[in-house]
PDB file of C-alpha atoms and ligand atoms in Angstrom:
ATOM      1  CA  ASN A   1     -55.608  72.033 100.578  1.00 42.00           C
ATOM      2  CA  ARG A   2     -52.343  71.488 102.153  1.00 46.00           C
ATOM      3  CA  SER A   3     -51.587  68.187 103.775  1.00 52.00           C
ATOM      4  CA  ARG A   4     -50.197  68.456 107.271  1.00 55.00           C
ATOM      5  CA  PRO A   5     -48.787  65.445 109.060  1.00 61.00           C
ATOM      6  CA  ALA A   6     -50.706  64.079 111.955  1.00 59.00           C
ATOM      7  CA  ASN A   7     -48.069  64.972 114.529  1.00 56.00           C
ATOM      8  CA  LYS A   8     -47.872  68.601 113.501  1.00 57.00           C
ATOM      9  CA  ILE A   9     -51.432  69.372 113.383  1.00 59.00           C
ATOM     10  CA  ILE A  10     -52.503  72.767 114.545  1.00 62.00           C
ATOM     11  CA  GLN A  11     -53.768  74.805 111.528  1.00 64.00           C
ATOM     12  CA  PRO A  12     -51.870  78.098 111.673  1.00 63.00           C
ATOM     13  CA  ASP A  13     -54.708  80.181 110.155  1.00 68.00           C
ATOM     14  CA  PHE A  14     -57.371  78.866 112.532  1.00 67.00           C
ATOM     15  CA  LYS A  15     -59.118  81.467 114.643  1.00 68.00           C
ATOM     16  CA  PHE A  16     -61.353  80.549 117.516  1.00 69.00           C
ATOM     17  CA  GLU A  17     -63.659  83.576 116.966  1.00 72.00           C
ATOM     18  CA  ASP A  18     -64.461  82.332 113.501  1.00 76.00           C
ATOM     19  CA  MET A  19     -65.889  79.086 114.648  1.00 81.00           C
ATOM     20  CA  GLY A  20     -69.416  80.294 115.064  1.00 87.00           C
ATOM     21  CA  ILE A  21     -69.639  78.508 118.471  1.00 92.00           C
ATOM     22  CA  GLY A  22     -70.630  80.338 121.627  1.00 93.00           C
ATOM     23  CA  GLY A  23     -70.055  79.598 125.278  1.00 92.00           C
ATOM     24  CA  LEU A  24     -67.760  76.663 124.968  1.00 92.00           C
ATOM     25  CA  ASP A  25     -64.397  78.329 125.548  1.00 89.00           C
ATOM     26  CA  SER A  26     -63.462  76.364 128.583  1.00 90.00           C
ATOM     27  CA  GLU A  27     -64.510  73.023 126.904  1.00 91.00           C
ATOM     28  CA  PHE A  28     -62.305  73.867 123.975  1.00 87.00           C
ATOM     29  CA  SER A  29     -59.351  74.744 126.103  1.00 87.00           C
ATOM     30  CA  ASN A  30     -59.901  71.498 128.070  1.00 90.00           C
ATOM     31  CA  ILE A  31     -59.913  69.457 124.881  1.00 90.00           C
ATOM     32  CA  PHE A  32     -56.875  71.280 123.664  1.00 86.00           C
ATOM     33  CA  ARG A  33     -54.836  70.660 126.857  1.00 87.00           C
ATOM     34  CA  ARG A  34     -55.914  67.114 127.432  1.00 89.00           C
ATOM     35  CA  ALA A  35     -56.083  65.837 123.914  1.00 87.00           C
ATOM     36  CA  PHE A  36     -54.103  67.934 121.390  1.00 83.00           C
ATOM     37  CA  ALA A  37     -51.343  69.762 123.242  1.00 80.00           C
ATOM     38  CA  SER A  38     -49.017  66.755 122.905  1.00 81.00           C
ATOM     39  CA  ARG A  39     -49.454  66.780 119.121  1.00 79.00           C
ATOM     40  CA  ILE A  40     -47.543  70.072 118.864  1.00 76.00           C
ATOM     41  CA  PHE A  41     -44.618  68.727 120.910  1.00 77.00           C
ATOM     42  CA  PRO A  42     -41.646  67.725 118.837  1.00 77.00           C
ATOM     43  CA  PRO A  43     -41.650  63.969 118.254  1.00 75.00           C
ATOM     44  CA  ASP A  44     -38.412  63.536 120.216  1.00 82.00           C
ATOM     45  CA  LEU A  45     -39.985  65.101 123.215  1.00 84.00           C
ATOM     46  CA  ILE A  46     -42.939  62.690 122.976  1.00 79.00           C
ATOM     47  CA  GLU A  47     -40.361  59.906 122.886  1.00 82.00           C
ATOM     48  CA  LYS A  48     -38.532  61.201 125.924  1.00 87.00           C
ATOM     49  CA  LEU A  49     -41.868  61.602 127.863  1.00 88.00           C
ATOM     50  CA  GLY A  50     -42.751  58.047 126.747  1.00 85.00           C
ATOM     51  CA  ILE A  51     -46.391  59.133 126.138  1.00 84.00           C
ATOM     52  CA  GLN A  52     -48.907  58.276 123.442  1.00 83.00           C
ATOM     53  CA  HIS A  53     -51.131  60.779 121.751  1.00 85.00           C
ATOM     54  CA  VAL A  54     -54.727  60.795 122.784  1.00 89.00           C
ATOM     55  CA  LYS A  55     -56.727  58.773 120.175  1.00 89.00           C
ATOM     56  CA  GLY A  56     -60.253  59.202 121.378  1.00 93.00           C
ATOM     57  CA  ILE A  57     -62.524  61.837 122.911  1.00 95.00           C
ATOM     58  CA  LEU A  58     -66.112  61.514 124.276  1.00 96.00           C
ATOM     59  CA  LEU A  59     -68.331  64.662 124.010  1.00 97.00           C
ATOM     60  CA  TYR A  60     -71.378  64.263 126.157  1.00 97.00           C
ATOM     61  CA  GLY A  61     -74.267  66.347 127.338  1.00 96.00           C
ATOM     62  CA  PRO A  62     -77.856  67.402 126.531  1.00 95.00           C
ATOM     63  CA  PRO A  63     -78.984  67.627 122.888  1.00 95.00           C
ATOM     64  CA  GLY A  64     -78.431  70.801 120.847  1.00 96.00           C
ATOM     65  CA  THR A  65     -75.502  72.095 122.907  1.00 96.00           C
ATOM     66  CA  GLY A  66     -72.973  72.256 120.110  1.00 95.00           C
ATOM     67  CA  LYS A  67     -71.230  68.856 120.246  1.00 95.00           C
ATOM     68  CA  THR A  68     -71.524  68.240 116.483  1.00 92.00           C
ATOM     69  CA  LEU A  69     -70.447  71.818 115.754  1.00 92.00           C
ATOM     70  CA  MET A  70     -67.358  71.308 118.066  1.00 92.00           C
ATOM     71  CA  ALA A  71     -66.415  67.982 116.457  1.00 90.00           C
ATOM     72  CA  ARG A  72     -66.427  69.596 113.035  1.00 87.00           C
ATOM     73  CA  GLN A  73     -64.429  72.541 114.293  1.00 87.00           C
ATOM     74  CA  ILE A  74     -61.801  70.245 115.799  1.00 87.00           C
ATOM     75  CA  GLY A  75     -61.372  68.753 112.303  1.00 83.00           C
ATOM     76  CA  LYS A  76     -60.754  72.230 110.901  1.00 82.00           C
ATOM     77  CA  MET A  77     -58.501  73.250 113.695  1.00 81.00           C
ATOM     78  CA  LEU A  78     -56.421  70.153 113.236  1.00 81.00           C
ATOM     79  CA  ASN A  79     -56.474  70.493 109.484  1.00 78.00           C
ATOM     80  CA  SER A  80     -57.583  66.918 109.248  1.00 85.00           C
ATOM     81  CA  VAL A  81     -58.925  65.092 106.199  1.00 88.00           C
ATOM     82  CA  GLU A  82     -62.708  65.846 105.991  1.00 90.00           C
ATOM     83  CA  PRO A  83     -64.059  64.050 109.077  1.00 91.00           C
ATOM     84  CA  ILE A  84     -66.188  60.963 108.539  1.00 91.00           C
ATOM     85  CA  ILE A  85     -69.394  61.320 110.484  1.00 91.00           C
ATOM     86  CA  VAL A  86     -71.388  58.143 111.325  1.00 88.00           C
ATOM     87  CA  ASN A  87     -74.500  57.789 113.226  1.00 87.00           C
ATOM     88  CA  GLY A  88     -74.994  54.944 115.704  1.00 83.00           C
ATOM     89  CA  PRO A  89     -78.540  53.929 114.728  1.00 82.00           C
ATOM     90  CA  GLU A  90     -77.618  54.104 111.037  1.00 81.00           C
ATOM     91  CA  ILE A  91     -74.656  51.684 111.534  1.00 76.00           C
ATOM     92  CA  LEU A  92     -76.985  49.308 113.404  1.00 73.00           C
ATOM     93  CA  ASN A  93     -80.128  49.570 111.216  1.00 68.00           C
ATOM     94  CA  LYS A  94     -79.262  50.595 107.786  1.00 62.00           C
ATOM     95  CA  PHE A  95     -76.744  47.870 107.116  1.00 58.00           C
ATOM     96  CA  VAL A  96     -78.109  44.980 109.241  1.00 63.00           C
ATOM     97  CA  GLY A  97     -75.579  42.150 108.968  1.00 68.00           C
ATOM     98  CA  GLN A  98     -72.890  44.373 107.594  1.00 74.00           C
ATOM     99  CA  SER A  99     -72.270  46.561 110.657  1.00 73.00           C
ATOM    100  CA  GLU A 100     -68.932  45.085 111.450  1.00 75.00           C
ATOM    101  CA  GLU A 101     -67.847  45.483 107.824  1.00 79.00           C
ATOM    102  CA  ASN A 102     -68.892  49.029 107.975  1.00 79.00           C
ATOM    103  CA  ILE A 103     -66.713  49.623 111.063  1.00 82.00           C
ATOM    104  CA  ARG A 104     -63.758  48.132 109.332  1.00 84.00           C
ATOM    105  CA  LYS A 105     -64.332  50.351 106.304  1.00 87.00           C
ATOM    106  CA  LEU A 106     -64.341  53.446 108.446  1.00 88.00           C
ATOM    107  CA  PHE A 107     -60.866  52.891 109.522  1.00 90.00           C
ATOM    108  CA  ALA A 108     -59.432  51.587 106.239  1.00 91.00           C
ATOM    109  CA  PRO A 109     -58.406  54.888 104.549  1.00 92.00           C
ATOM    110  CA  ALA A 110     -56.438  56.076 107.655  1.00 91.00           C
ATOM    111  CA  GLU A 111     -54.859  52.593 108.013  1.00 91.00           C
ATOM    112  CA  GLU A 112     -53.821  52.576 104.387  1.00 92.00           C
ATOM    113  CA  GLU A 113     -52.344  56.074 104.551  1.00 92.00           C
ATOM    114  CA  TYR A 114     -50.521  55.230 107.619  1.00 90.00           C
ATOM    115  CA  ARG A 115     -48.979  52.180 106.123  1.00 90.00           C
ATOM    116  CA  GLU A 116     -47.735  54.287 103.253  1.00 92.00           C
ATOM    117  CA  LYS A 117     -46.643  57.511 105.039  1.00 89.00           C
ATOM    118  CA  GLY A 118     -46.280  56.744 108.655  1.00 85.00           C
ATOM    119  CA  ASP A 119     -46.260  59.813 110.876  1.00 81.00           C
ATOM    120  CA  GLU A 120     -46.275  62.030 107.737  1.00 84.00           C
ATOM    121  CA  SER A 121     -49.871  60.917 107.116  1.00 87.00           C
ATOM    122  CA  GLN A 122     -52.600  63.503 107.577  1.00 88.00           C
ATOM    123  CA  LEU A 123     -54.909  63.249 110.529  1.00 89.00           C
ATOM    124  CA  HIS A 124     -58.185  61.299 110.003  1.00 92.00           C
ATOM    125  CA  ILE A 125     -61.113  61.991 112.310  1.00 92.00           C
ATOM    126  CA  ILE A 126     -64.009  59.586 112.709  1.00 92.00           C
ATOM    127  CA  ILE A 127     -67.045  60.992 114.487  1.00 93.00           C
ATOM    128  CA  PHE A 128     -69.614  58.651 116.035  1.00 91.00           C
ATOM    129  CA  ASP A 129     -72.870  60.561 116.629  1.00 93.00           C
ATOM    130  CA  GLU A 130     -75.331  58.818 118.981  1.00 92.00           C
ATOM    131  CA  LEU A 131     -72.677  56.410 120.127  1.00 91.00           C
ATOM    132  CA  ASP A 132     -74.984  55.054 122.870  1.00 90.00           C
ATOM    133  CA  ALA A 133     -77.143  53.440 120.143  1.00 86.00           C
ATOM    134  CA  ILE A 134     -74.285  51.083 119.181  1.00 81.00           C
ATOM    135  CA  CYS A 135     -73.261  50.449 122.660  1.00 75.00           C
ATOM    136  CA  LYS A 136     -76.235  50.061 124.859  1.00 62.00           C
ATOM    137  CA  GLN A 137     -77.164  46.614 123.580  1.00 47.00           C
ATOM    138  CA  ARG A 138     -73.945  44.877 124.636  1.00 53.00           C
ATOM    139  CA  GLY A 139     -74.932  42.192 127.025  1.00 55.00           C
ATOM    140  CA  GLY A 140     -78.377  42.072 125.469  1.00 50.00           C
ATOM    141  CA  ARG A 141     -79.929  44.675 127.776  1.00 49.00           C
ATOM    142  CA  SER A 142     -82.458  46.026 125.314  1.00 47.00           C
ATOM    143  CA  ASP A 143     -82.482  43.706 122.302  1.00 48.00           C
ATOM    144  CA  ASN A 144     -81.473  40.098 121.718  1.00 46.00           C
ATOM    145  CA  THR A 145     -80.108  40.388 118.199  1.00 50.00           C
ATOM    146  CA  GLY A 146     -76.532  40.489 119.373  1.00 51.00           C
ATOM    147  CA  VAL A 147     -75.835  43.097 116.661  1.00 52.00           C
ATOM    148  CA  GLY A 148     -74.835  45.653 119.282  1.00 57.00           C
ATOM    149  CA  ASP A 149     -72.358  43.191 120.833  1.00 69.00           C
ATOM    150  CA  SER A 150     -70.506  42.435 117.694  1.00 74.00           C
ATOM    151  CA  VAL A 151     -70.382  46.034 116.563  1.00 77.00           C
ATOM    152  CA  VAL A 152     -68.882  47.037 119.917  1.00 81.00           C
ATOM    153  CA  ASN A 153     -66.403  44.233 119.883  1.00 83.00           C
ATOM    154  CA  GLN A 154     -65.394  45.272 116.388  1.00 82.00           C
ATOM    155  CA  LEU A 155     -65.159  48.858 117.422  1.00 84.00           C
ATOM    156  CA  LEU A 156     -62.984  47.882 120.417  1.00 85.00           C
ATOM    157  CA  SER A 157     -60.634  45.779 118.397  1.00 85.00           C
ATOM    158  CA  LYS A 158     -60.276  48.616 115.854  1.00 84.00           C
ATOM    159  CA  MET A 159     -59.631  51.136 118.656  1.00 84.00           C
ATOM    160  CA  ASP A 160     -56.900  48.918 120.086  1.00 83.00           C
ATOM    161  CA  GLY A 161     -55.408  48.862 116.643  1.00 79.00           C
ATOM    162  CA  VAL A 162     -55.516  52.677 116.557  1.00 76.00           C
ATOM    163  CA  ASP A 163     -52.929  52.545 119.322  1.00 74.00           C
ATOM    164  CA  GLN A 164     -50.290  51.766 116.646  1.00 78.00           C
ATOM    165  CA  LEU A 165     -51.404  54.639 114.364  1.00 83.00           C
ATOM    166  CA  ASN A 166     -50.767  58.269 115.015  1.00 84.00           C
ATOM    167  CA  ASN A 167     -53.015  59.556 112.372  1.00 88.00           C
ATOM    168  CA  ILE A 168     -56.555  58.649 113.778  1.00 90.00           C
ATOM    169  CA  LEU A 169     -58.714  60.594 116.198  1.00 91.00           C
ATOM    170  CA  LEU A 170     -62.060  59.196 117.227  1.00 93.00           C
ATOM    171  CA  ILE A 171     -64.705  61.495 118.587  1.00 94.00           C
ATOM    172  CA  GLY A 172     -67.771  59.843 120.166  1.00 94.00           C
ATOM    173  CA  MET A 173     -70.898  61.918 120.980  1.00 96.00           C
ATOM    174  CA  THR A 174     -73.778  61.087 123.180  1.00 95.00           C
ATOM    175  CA  ASN A 175     -76.601  62.441 125.334  1.00 94.00           C
ATOM    176  CA  ARG A 176     -76.388  59.380 127.567  1.00 93.00           C
ATOM    177  CA  LYS A 177     -72.885  58.781 128.801  1.00 93.00           C
ATOM    178  CA  ASP A 178     -74.288  56.385 131.332  1.00 91.00           C
ATOM    179  CA  LEU A 179     -75.302  53.937 128.503  1.00 89.00           C
ATOM    180  CA  ILE A 180     -71.938  53.743 126.924  1.00 90.00           C
ATOM    181  CA  ASP A 181     -70.080  50.514 127.438  1.00 87.00           C
ATOM    182  CA  GLU A 182     -67.240  51.216 129.985  1.00 88.00           C
ATOM    183  CA  ALA A 183     -64.848  49.259 127.874  1.00 87.00           C
ATOM    184  CA  LEU A 184     -65.015  52.053 125.235  1.00 89.00           C
ATOM    185  CA  LEU A 185     -64.167  54.686 127.710  1.00 91.00           C
ATOM    186  CA  ARG A 186     -60.879  53.262 128.979  1.00 88.00           C
ATOM    187  CA  PRO A 187     -57.422  54.765 128.537  1.00 87.00           C
ATOM    188  CA  GLY A 188     -56.261  54.245 125.006  1.00 84.00           C
ATOM    189  CA  ARG A 189     -59.833  54.335 123.634  1.00 90.00           C
ATOM    190  CA  LEU A 190     -62.308  57.259 124.158  1.00 93.00           C
ATOM    191  CA  GLU A 191     -60.260  58.362 127.120  1.00 92.00           C
ATOM    192  CA  VAL A 192     -60.828  62.069 127.332  1.00 95.00           C
ATOM    193  CA  HIS A 193     -64.396  62.851 128.449  1.00 96.00           C
ATOM    194  CA  ILE A 194     -65.630  66.397 127.895  1.00 96.00           C
ATOM    195  CA  GLU A 195     -68.974  67.489 129.195  1.00 96.00           C
ATOM    196  CA  VAL A 196     -70.821  69.986 126.880  1.00 96.00           C
ATOM    197  CA  GLY A 197     -73.544  71.322 129.110  1.00 95.00           C
ATOM    198  CA  LEU A 198     -76.197  73.999 128.727  1.00 96.00           C
ATOM    199  CA  PRO A 199     -74.679  77.515 128.212  1.00 96.00           C
ATOM    200  CA  ASP A 200     -74.480  79.988 131.153  1.00 96.00           C
ATOM    201  CA  GLU A 201     -75.699  83.564 130.590  1.00 97.00           C
ATOM    202  CA  LYS A 202     -72.414  84.762 129.158  1.00 96.00           C
ATOM    203  CA  GLY A 203     -72.459  81.729 126.834  1.00 96.00           C
ATOM    204  CA  ARG A 204     -75.986  82.496 125.767  1.00 97.00           C
ATOM    205  CA  LEU A 205     -75.112  86.075 125.058  1.00 96.00           C
ATOM    206  CA  GLN A 206     -72.338  84.822 122.781  1.00 96.00           C
ATOM    207  CA  ILE A 207     -74.636  82.344 121.033  1.00 97.00           C
ATOM    208  CA  ILE A 208     -77.392  84.995 120.543  1.00 97.00           C
ATOM    209  CA  GLY A 209     -74.609  87.269 119.064  1.00 96.00           C
ATOM    210  CA  ILE A 210     -73.595  84.605 116.649  1.00 95.00           C
ATOM    211  CA  HIS A 211     -77.141  83.770 115.547  1.00 96.00           C
ATOM    212  CA  THR A 212     -78.227  87.422 115.044  1.00 96.00           C
ATOM    213  CA  LEU A 213     -74.984  88.539 113.329  1.00 95.00           C
ATOM    214  CA  LYS A 214     -76.514  88.646 109.891  1.00 94.00           C
ATOM    215  CA  MET A 215     -79.634  90.434 111.084  1.00 94.00           C
ATOM    216  CA  ARG A 216     -77.576  93.039 112.832  1.00 94.00           C
ATOM    217  CA  GLN A 217     -75.292  93.479 109.930  1.00 94.00           C
ATOM    218  CA  ASN A 218     -78.239  94.016 107.648  1.00 92.00           C
ATOM    219  CA  HIS A 219     -80.053  96.305 110.158  1.00 92.00           C
ATOM    220  CA  ILE A 220     -83.044  94.079 110.532  1.00 93.00           C
ATOM    221  CA  LEU A 221     -83.018  94.050 114.389  1.00 95.00           C
ATOM    222  CA  ASN A 222     -85.013  96.903 115.863  1.00 95.00           C
ATOM    223  CA  LYS A 223     -83.089  99.047 118.356  1.00 94.00           C
ATOM    224  CA  ASP A 224     -85.473  97.882 121.154  1.00 96.00           C
ATOM    225  CA  VAL A 225     -83.964  94.404 121.057  1.00 97.00           C
ATOM    226  CA  ASP A 226     -81.497  94.117 123.862  1.00 97.00           C
ATOM    227  CA  LEU A 227     -79.307  91.020 123.434  1.00 97.00           C
ATOM    228  CA  GLN A 228     -78.286  91.023 127.106  1.00 97.00           C
ATOM    229  CA  GLU A 229     -81.932  90.897 128.051  1.00 98.00           C
ATOM    230  CA  LEU A 230     -82.511  87.979 125.752  1.00 98.00           C
ATOM    231  CA  ALA A 231     -79.525  86.175 127.412  1.00 98.00           C
ATOM    232  CA  THR A 232     -81.175  86.632 130.748  1.00 98.00           C
ATOM    233  CA  LEU A 233     -84.559  85.395 129.563  1.00 97.00           C
ATOM    234  CA  THR A 234     -83.227  82.264 127.967  1.00 97.00           C
ATOM    235  CA  ARG A 235     -82.116  80.497 131.066  1.00 96.00           C
ATOM    236  CA  ASN A 236     -81.885  76.719 130.490  1.00 96.00           C
ATOM    237  CA  PHE A 237     -81.997  77.082 126.707  1.00 97.00           C
ATOM    238  CA  SER A 238     -79.524  75.129 124.607  1.00 97.00           C
ATOM    239  CA  GLY A 239     -77.765  76.564 121.712  1.00 97.00           C
ATOM    240  CA  ALA A 240     -80.193  74.907 119.312  1.00 97.00           C
ATOM    241  CA  GLU A 241     -83.100  76.249 121.259  1.00 98.00           C
ATOM    242  CA  ILE A 242     -81.686  79.714 121.102  1.00 98.00           C
ATOM    243  CA  ALA A 243     -81.294  79.298 117.275  1.00 98.00           C
ATOM    244  CA  GLY A 244     -84.982  78.140 117.291  1.00 98.00           C
ATOM    245  CA  LEU A 245     -86.098  81.163 119.349  1.00 98.00           C
ATOM    246  CA  ILE A 246     -84.396  83.533 116.866  1.00 98.00           C
ATOM    247  CA  LYS A 247     -86.120  81.717 113.980  1.00 97.00           C
ATOM    248  CA  SER A 248     -89.460  81.937 115.792  1.00 97.00           C
ATOM    249  CA  ALA A 249     -89.003  85.737 116.386  1.00 97.00           C
ATOM    250  CA  SER A 250     -88.344  86.201 112.671  1.00 95.00           C
ATOM    251  CA  SER A 251     -91.463  84.320 111.817  1.00 93.00           C
ATOM    252  CA  PHE A 252     -93.498  86.854 113.980  1.00 94.00           C
ATOM    253  CA  ALA A 253     -91.876  89.649 112.060  1.00 93.00           C
ATOM    254  CA  PHE A 254     -92.513  88.001 108.685  1.00 89.00           C
ATOM    255  CA  ASN A 255     -96.190  87.662 109.642  1.00 86.00           C
ATOM    256  CA  ARG A 256     -96.616  91.418 109.867  1.00 83.00           C
ATOM    257  CA  HIS A 257     -95.324  91.665 106.314  1.00 78.00           C
ATOM    258  CA  ILE A 258     -97.464  89.068 104.693  1.00 75.00           C
ATOM    259  CA  LYS A 259    -100.716  89.851 102.925  1.00 69.00           C
ATOM    260  CA  VAL A 260    -102.977  87.067 101.768  1.00 65.00           C
ATOM    261  CA  GLY A 261    -104.194  88.238  98.352  1.00 62.00           C
ATOM    262  CA  THR A 262    -107.282  86.874  96.504  1.00 57.00           C
ATOM    263  CA  MET A 263    -105.920  85.797  93.228  1.00 59.00           C
ATOM    264  CA  ALA A 264    -102.201  86.362  93.651  1.00 60.00           C
ATOM    265  CA  GLY A 265    -101.938  84.116  96.684  1.00 62.00           C
ATOM    266  CA  ILE A 266     -99.541  85.205  99.335  1.00 65.00           C
ATOM    267  CA  GLU A 267     -97.545  88.387  98.822  1.00 66.00           C
ATOM    268  CA  ALA A 268     -94.785  89.469 101.098  1.00 66.00           C
ATOM    269  CA  ASP A 269     -93.331  93.009 101.332  1.00 69.00           C
ATOM    270  CA  ILE A 270     -90.137  92.426 103.116  1.00 70.00           C
ATOM    271  CA  SER A 271     -88.452  95.723 102.243  1.00 73.00           C
ATOM    272  CA  LYS A 272     -89.230  97.105 105.706  1.00 79.00           C
ATOM    273  CA  LEU A 273     -88.740  93.843 107.622  1.00 87.00           C
ATOM    274  CA  GLU A 274     -87.758  94.474 111.195  1.00 93.00           C
ATOM    275  CA  ILE A 275     -87.603  92.116 114.187  1.00 96.00           C
ATOM    276  CA  THR A 276     -88.603  93.810 117.402  1.00 96.00           C
ATOM    277  CA  ARG A 277     -88.564  92.966 121.093  1.00 97.00           C
ATOM    278  CA  ASP A 278     -92.165  91.982 120.902  1.00 97.00           C
ATOM    279  CA  ASP A 279     -91.339  89.400 118.313  1.00 97.00           C
ATOM    280  CA  PHE A 280     -88.786  87.945 120.797  1.00 98.00           C
ATOM    281  CA  LEU A 281     -91.413  88.027 123.590  1.00 97.00           C
ATOM    282  CA  GLY A 282     -93.801  86.236 121.244  1.00 97.00           C
ATOM    283  CA  ALA A 283     -91.182  83.632 120.361  1.00 97.00           C
ATOM    284  CA  LEU A 284     -90.480  83.116 124.176  1.00 97.00           C
ATOM    285  CA  THR A 285     -94.045  81.953 124.639  1.00 97.00           C
ATOM    286  CA  GLU A 286     -93.606  79.452 121.740  1.00 95.00           C
ATOM    287  CA  VAL A 287     -90.075  78.060 122.250  1.00 96.00           C
ATOM    288  CA  LYS A 288     -89.313  76.553 125.586  1.00 95.00           C
ATOM    289  CA  PRO A 289     -86.262  74.839 126.921  1.00 95.00           C
ATOM    290  CA  ALA A 290     -86.523  71.032 127.102  1.00 91.00           C
ATOM    291  CA  PHE A 291     -84.339  70.647 130.128  1.00 76.00           C
ATOM    292  CA  GLY A 292     -85.218  72.398 133.316  1.00 63.00           C
ATOM    293  CA  ALA A 293     -87.963  74.902 133.755  1.00 54.00           C
ATOM    294  CA  SER A 294     -87.247  78.698 133.286  1.00 50.00           C
ATOM    295  CA  GLU A 295     -86.799  80.702 136.405  1.00 49.00           C
ATOM    296  CA  GLU A 296     -90.295  82.292 136.284  1.00 50.00           C
ATOM    297  CA  GLU A 297     -91.841  78.795 136.016  1.00 49.00           C
ATOM    298  CA  LEU A 298     -90.016  77.670 139.118  1.00 44.00           C
ATOM    299  CA  GLU A 299     -91.443  80.473 141.241  1.00 41.00           C
TER     300      GLU A 299
HETATM  301  P1  ATP B   1     -77.323  66.421 119.557  1.00 68.35           P
HETATM  302  O1  ATP B   1     -76.869  65.797 120.884  1.00 68.35           O
HETATM  303  O2  ATP B   1     -78.844  66.518 119.476  1.00 68.35           O
HETATM  304  O3  ATP B   1     -76.712  65.703 118.364  1.00 68.35           O
HETATM  305  P2  ATP B   1     -75.447  68.637 119.488  1.00 68.35           P
HETATM  306  O4  ATP B   1     -74.938  68.923 120.846  1.00 68.35           O
HETATM  307  O5  ATP B   1     -74.587  67.837 118.637  1.00 68.35           O
HETATM  308  O6  ATP B   1     -76.879  67.923 119.605  1.00 68.35           O
HETATM  309  P3  ATP B   1     -75.457  70.562 117.455  1.00 68.35           P
HETATM  310  O7  ATP B   1     -75.858  69.681 116.313  1.00 68.35           O
HETATM  311  O8  ATP B   1     -74.020  70.943 117.422  1.00 68.35           O
HETATM  312  O9  ATP B   1     -75.843  70.010 118.817  1.00 68.35           O
HETATM  313  O10 ATP B   1     -76.259  71.972 117.471  1.00 68.35           O
HETATM  314  C1  ATP B   1     -77.438  72.105 116.700  1.00 68.35           C
HETATM  315  C2  ATP B   1     -77.574  73.490 116.202  1.00 68.35           C
HETATM  316  O11 ATP B   1     -77.812  74.398 117.318  1.00 68.35           O
HETATM  317  C3  ATP B   1     -76.244  74.080 115.604  1.00 68.35           C
HETATM  318  O12 ATP B   1     -76.187  73.792 114.169  1.00 68.35           O
HETATM  319  C4  ATP B   1     -76.331  75.570 115.910  1.00 68.35           C
HETATM  320  O13 ATP B   1     -77.113  76.199 114.985  1.00 68.35           O
HETATM  321  C5  ATP B   1     -77.040  75.571 117.237  1.00 68.35           C
HETATM  322  N1  ATP B   1     -76.027  75.526 118.366  1.00 68.35           N
HETATM  323  C6  ATP B   1     -75.940  74.602 119.331  1.00 68.35           C
HETATM  324  N2  ATP B   1     -74.966  74.887 120.207  1.00 68.35           N
HETATM  325  C7  ATP B   1     -74.400  76.063 119.882  1.00 68.35           C
HETATM  326  C8  ATP B   1     -73.354  76.823 120.332  1.00 68.35           C
HETATM  327  N3  ATP B   1     -72.699  76.539 121.436  1.00 68.35           N
HETATM  328  N4  ATP B   1     -73.027  78.014 119.621  1.00 68.35           N
HETATM  329  C9  ATP B   1     -73.697  78.299 118.504  1.00 68.35           C
HETATM  330  N5  ATP B   1     -74.716  77.637 118.054  1.00 68.35           N
HETATM  331  C10 ATP B   1     -75.090  76.459 118.637  1.00 68.35           C
END
């Protein structure tokens, strides 16, 4: 595991097609242009331009669209130290009274390494999942404990400190951008905002391709399954819902291969397991998109 300084970060062996993420090409190129391109400039050019590296990104959009997958892949792409992932509610609830201390601890390894190695330090990524849980209480809108306030204040002061460090990248994730304290979204903090929305048909085809790859390699998908047709039929599905649909179709196929025996319990003969178009049609009656009705339902 080679260490790579925070200002020379792009991992040379990284391939986009190996990421296992479908339909987010433009989001990735946006992130790259807006948040990372400057990191591959030579340091003297950065000095001539008089700019600072982007230290924080917000990924927002509906659940199950691949935000967590993206955040992890960003870590791989940038050859960072293994990203630390923290969850908003966990910070608030699990360690009541210690939330501020927890925030401080999150930043400590990166701060220490920067003190020792300066710009030669490896990049540290801190991912805040469900960031809105920490933020929405500031000002006492939904609870009066004041915990949210002090955590956000601590986070803000840490973020301002990050300005002096080139080896930290913060990634916030949320389904509710509208609930995030504006102060966290200002320049110098989580300043690049990337919307990760529901996939379009082309994106859905890519996601279906990714999640059926093993089945196709192992010849478990019947020839009557048309991936393009599935992409058309899954309008308004998120990536997670597409993964759920494929799992559901497999369960219909398993069902044909299971015999309930008297003494031996359940037996399964999976040697001829095949998933057919009908299994997918069955799954489509079972797995529905949470956001937006499908086209047929609108008619
Ligand atoms: P949440 O907002 O609920 O945390 P999220 O946007 O972070 O959701 P993920 O946790 O990244 O969503 O996705 C959940 C699962 O759904 C993934 O592990 C993956 O199996 C599948 N998935 C979601 N989006 C994609 C995608 N774009 N490409 C491939 N798989 C996807």
